[in-house]
Every structure is written in C-alpha cells, then in structure tokens.
Amino acid sequence: MKTLIKNGTVVNATGSATADVLIDGETIAAVLAPGSTLLGFDVEANVDRVIDARGKYVIPGGIDAHTHMQMPFGGTEASDTFETGTRAAAWGGTTSIVDFVVQYAGENVLEQYRKWHEKASGQCAIDYGFHQILSDVQDSSLTAMDELVAEGVSSFKLFMAYKGVFLSDDGQIVKAMQRAASNGSMIMMHAENGSVIDLLVQQAVAAGNTGPLYHGLTRPWQAEEEATHRAIMLANLTGAPLYVVHVSAKQAVDQIAQARDRGQNVFGETCPQYLYLSLEDNLGARSDEWGGFEGAKWVCSTPLRASAEGHQHHMWQSLATNDIQMVSTDHCPFCMKGQKDMGLADFSKIPNGIGSVEHRMDLLYQGVVDGKISLERWVEVCSTTPARMFGMHGTKGVLQPGADGDVVVYDPNGHTSIGVGPGKTHHMNMDYSAYEGFEIDGHVDTVISRGKVVIDRGEYLGAKGDGRFIKRGLSQYLI
Ligand code: URP
Ligand code: ZN
Ligand code: ZN
C-alpha cells in the first residue's frame, strides 16, 4: 500500500515546510516538494491512496512515554486495558506508547516482564514499548536490568514514595543507578519524599481531614523538591542519567534546570494535568454530582499544585525554554464508581491517577494556539524528544525517509470538545473526563500507524493487535 499525503504543512521539530509525504508499506519513503516527480515518475499517479492535507499540519505521530494500562495499583486496576487505552490514544493522534512493567517487592523482574508481554501482546491498536519498574532492588534485578536492555527495555522507574508498595530506599536506588551507569540505561524517578508524605497523611486522617483536597495538601512541593534534589545527587554520585517523571512543582523544575546547567544528564517530564489543572480542582466544586468528593477525579501523584503559587505558568515557560523536555500523560485512569469511590471516607484510599492518553496532542496544541509554545516545539515535546529520549530515534518521532509511517493530519481550523457525552471526544474506559468542558482550537483528522490509516475523520479503522512491540535502543541524549 502506497499513500501520498499532499499539500500539507509538514512539521518536524526542526522546522515546517509545505511538502508531500510518501508512505510505502509501513515506512516513509520520501518527503517531497509538492507535486514533485520521483525519477520521472508521477508520484500521485502511482500510489493507492491520496490524502489532501491542504491547510492542515502533517506531523509525526505522538509518542506517550508514560502510560499505565491495566496497572494493578491502589487496591484495583487501571481501567483502560492495553486494547481500550491504545485505541483511545490513536483517536487522539498518539501512535506509540511506552508503558510500565510492574515489579512489587519480592517479585521477580523477568517473570513480571514476561507477564506484561502476555497482557499486551495482540491487544494494542498502536505500537508499544515497556519501561521496567523496580521496587526492591534484588541482586537478580540487577542482572535482569542488563538482560532487559538487550531486549529493548532500556529504562527503569524507581519510586521514592509509596512505602510498602513501590518505594526503594536510597541504597537500593544507588544500586540500580550504578547498574544503569554501566549498561547505558535511563533511570526514571518518581521523586516525592514518601516518609514525610506518609506522616502528613496519617496526621490529616487522624484529625478528620479526609476529603480529596487533603491528598494535595499532604504532598507539599517541599516533598517533591527535596526528593528531586536527592535523586539528582544520587545520580551525580553514580554517573547515571536521570529522567524525573511527572514533575508538578516549580521548585522541582528549578532543581532539574540547575543540575542541567551544571552539566549533569538530568531530564524532566511534565504532564497535561500540571499545565492545565490545579489543587483547587481537588475541592470538587465543578459540579454537584459527587459533592466535594468530585475532587477525587483529580487525585494523582505528584499532586496538582495551588494555582496562586505559579506552578502552571512556570511549567509552560520551562517547557518553552527546554528546562523541561517532554510531556507524557502518566495515563492511569480509574472510574469514579467502583474505583475512586473506595476513598469516600478517606482520601488516602483513592487510587492515584488521571487518564488523558487521548487528549495530550490536543491539549498541547492549544498551547500553540495560546502562544505558549511554538508549532515545532509541540512536535518536539510530544513526539521527537520522546523518541530520542527513549531509544526510538530514526524510526519514530520524525517525518523523514526511513522512519515508520506514523503520521497525523491535524486540522488547525477544526475544533475538539473534550468530555463525555454527545458531540464530545472520549474513548477511554473511564466514567468521567478530567478535562470535561475543555475546548480545543484544532482537531485530529487522520492518524496513520505504520502506514495503516487507523483514524479517519471520525472513524476508527484500526484493529486490536495492529500495534507491535517496540524494541528500543539507548537514549540519544546520553553523554
Ligand atoms: O498518580 C499517579 N501518577 N499514578 C500512577 C503511578 C505513578 O506514580 O506514576
Ligand atoms: Zn510515579
Ligand atoms: Zn506513572
């Protein structure tokens, strides 16, 4: 199958130009001046399908490098399966995800890794890779790290919070970092001071402060800044590269920026929720449906931050200046009924997570419309940098000959109403939308995943199992 996308504005991280994109089979064959011939051949006359993208942007498919499909967590399981979550991702212009294999204390890393392959294999609508979570860092986990790098899993997430669930102590963190420094892999860090948070949670609940707002209030920015600083110091000690996930506090951003200015290999990821939502959402004052408990919809960790403190503005600015390098969703959806409501009497029992794998490309495009980032930076933070950060450069995140035919035709004159219900976009397996009522001045028209059209003007044309495992290499950013 040969597809020509003609007359669009092709946007790569490095620049934009009016061009035609020729996809042959699963791969981009050429990016051509509009109407060009190839060695005398009339390209348009020799393809199977022509998509006219005049007046539209043609961009590399989005890469969401932080998702948790059907993750067992918080006494339940994230509500999107690999099937439903990746289909929703496709609807929103994301053509690759990197999800997390979970290893809880006492479990064997490689056994867990194999289990996650069984869960995802044959289920996904788009391509998928894995990071590996390490909790206790056993000797066998260290040898597993080497084996996983060879398997295409070149990044490992550690947690400084969630004692008894995920938390690794500083010694365990250092051991994993030493291994990463020697095998070239990336350490990803959930940077929050878990002991401090556990104490504050205990005190709040004992004082009768049990509503969702207290989730945010018991995870203060100081706990994020301190852990971010500590992680940076431990990475410095060991020489491991460090990627700090879901950064929400401006003080943590500054720790990352300062480390980078000192020449350390440290990177920061933020998420749409930290660019658009705030602690005030945890008050649950948007509707009467759940009373104050509606705030549970926005319980995630790191938490949303108080709007008066200026975190959102700082985050947009840091994204524009490259103090923060990437935007992923940390897609970890739970329904209000039967999942989030486990915490009706006690906020600490609310499963932590927000789902937005479908909306990241739109929400970040709105940042372009609002003048917060450029068009090229949109592509860079949502696609190109994720590919380079996590060993997919050359094949993903760029429109160039030889790259996978992962392409989105995005209409800047279209419109997207986010939310649940008629006329709104919502394909995730959640009974609410964290972005209900958000209006986007743009629209995902067509999504092509390795040469196959999977979304076309409001129709899903893909199939379960279209997605293939991405065997990743090492990060391109390692020095
Ligand atoms: O609240 C969140 N972020 N849930 C998912 C697990 C994690 O820490 O990434
Ligand atoms: Zn985390
Ligand atoms: Zn996460």
Tab-separated table of N, CA and C in Angstrom, residues 49-52 56 90-91 407 409 443-448 452-462:
chain	number	residue	atom	x	y	z
A	49	ARG	N	-3.438	5.534	-2.451
A	49	ARG	CA	-4.346	6.418	-1.710
A	49	ARG	C	-3.707	7.805	-1.626
A	50	VAL	N	-4.547	8.834	-1.816
A	50	VAL	CA	-4.062	10.213	-1.692
A	50	VAL	C	-4.873	10.899	-0.591
A	51	ILE	N	-4.155	11.535	0.323
A	51	ILE	CA	-4.842	12.317	1.368
A	51	ILE	C	-4.472	13.779	1.129
A	52	ASP	N	-5.468	14.597	0.894
A	52	ASP	CA	-5.172	16.012	0.665
A	52	ASP	C	-5.149	16.731	2.002
A	56	LYS	N	-3.631	21.987	6.417
A	56	LYS	CA	-3.507	21.198	7.653
A	56	LYS	C	-2.041	20.920	7.979
A	90	ALA	N	-4.935	6.327	19.882
A	90	ALA	CA	-4.985	6.529	18.420
A	90	ALA	C	-5.988	7.631	18.072
A	91	TRP	N	-7.138	7.626	18.720
A	91	TRP	CA	-8.140	8.674	18.468
A	91	TRP	C	-7.538	10.060	18.663
A	407	VAL	N	1.923	8.937	11.176
A	407	VAL	CA	1.672	10.312	10.732
A	407	VAL	C	0.277	10.756	11.178
A	409	VAL	N	-2.573	13.849	10.516
A	409	VAL	CA	-3.011	15.061	9.811
A	409	VAL	C	-3.869	15.833	10.800
A	443	HIS	N	-8.013	19.910	15.571
A	443	HIS	CA	-8.663	18.595	15.536
A	443	HIS	C	-7.774	17.557	14.850
A	444	VAL	N	-7.718	16.377	15.446
A	444	VAL	CA	-7.026	15.249	14.823
A	444	VAL	C	-7.933	14.707	13.714
A	445	ASP	N	-7.489	14.834	12.466
A	445	ASP	CA	-8.318	14.381	11.338
A	445	ASP	C	-8.028	12.931	10.963
A	446	THR	N	-6.758	12.668	10.671
A	446	THR	CA	-6.371	11.346	10.179
A	446	THR	C	-5.139	10.880	10.949
A	447	VAL	N	-5.147	9.612	11.327
A	447	VAL	CA	-3.994	9.040	12.041
A	447	VAL	C	-3.550	7.794	11.290
A	448	ILE	N	-2.268	7.763	10.992
A	448	ILE	CA	-1.700	6.633	10.257
A	448	ILE	C	-0.653	5.974	11.145
A	452	LYS	N	-0.778	2.278	8.070
A	452	LYS	CA	-2.203	1.933	8.042
A	452	LYS	C	-3.024	3.097	8.600
A	453	VAL	N	-4.058	3.498	7.877
A	453	VAL	CA	-4.941	4.549	8.394
A	453	VAL	C	-5.784	3.932	9.508
A	454	VAL	N	-5.631	4.453	10.727
A	454	VAL	CA	-6.394	3.877	11.851
A	454	VAL	C	-7.525	4.802	12.309
A	455	ILE	N	-7.369	6.093	12.054
A	455	ILE	CA	-8.448	7.046	12.329
A	455	ILE	C	-8.610	7.892	11.074
A	456	ASP	N	-9.820	8.054	10.628
A	456	ASP	CA	-10.044	8.952	9.503
A	456	ASP	C	-11.345	9.710	9.693
A	457	ARG	N	-11.236	10.988	9.908
A	457	ARG	CA	-12.370	11.902	10.074
A	457	ARG	C	-13.527	11.277	10.859
A	458	GLY	N	-13.215	10.928	12.080
A	458	GLY	CA	-14.263	10.468	12.988
A	458	GLY	C	-14.565	8.983	12.936
A	459	GLU	N	-13.748	8.232	12.211
A	459	GLU	CA	-13.994	6.792	12.140
A	459	GLU	C	-12.741	6.026	12.552
A	460	TYR	N	-12.946	4.994	13.356
A	460	TYR	CA	-11.817	4.138	13.735
A	460	TYR	C	-11.711	2.990	12.740
A	461	LEU	N	-10.555	2.888	12.094
A	461	LEU	CA	-10.383	1.879	11.037
A	461	LEU	C	-9.330	0.838	11.407
A	462	GLY	N	-8.797	0.952	12.627
A	462	GLY	CA	-7.750	0.020	13.052
A	462	GLY	C	-8.341	-1.243	13.641
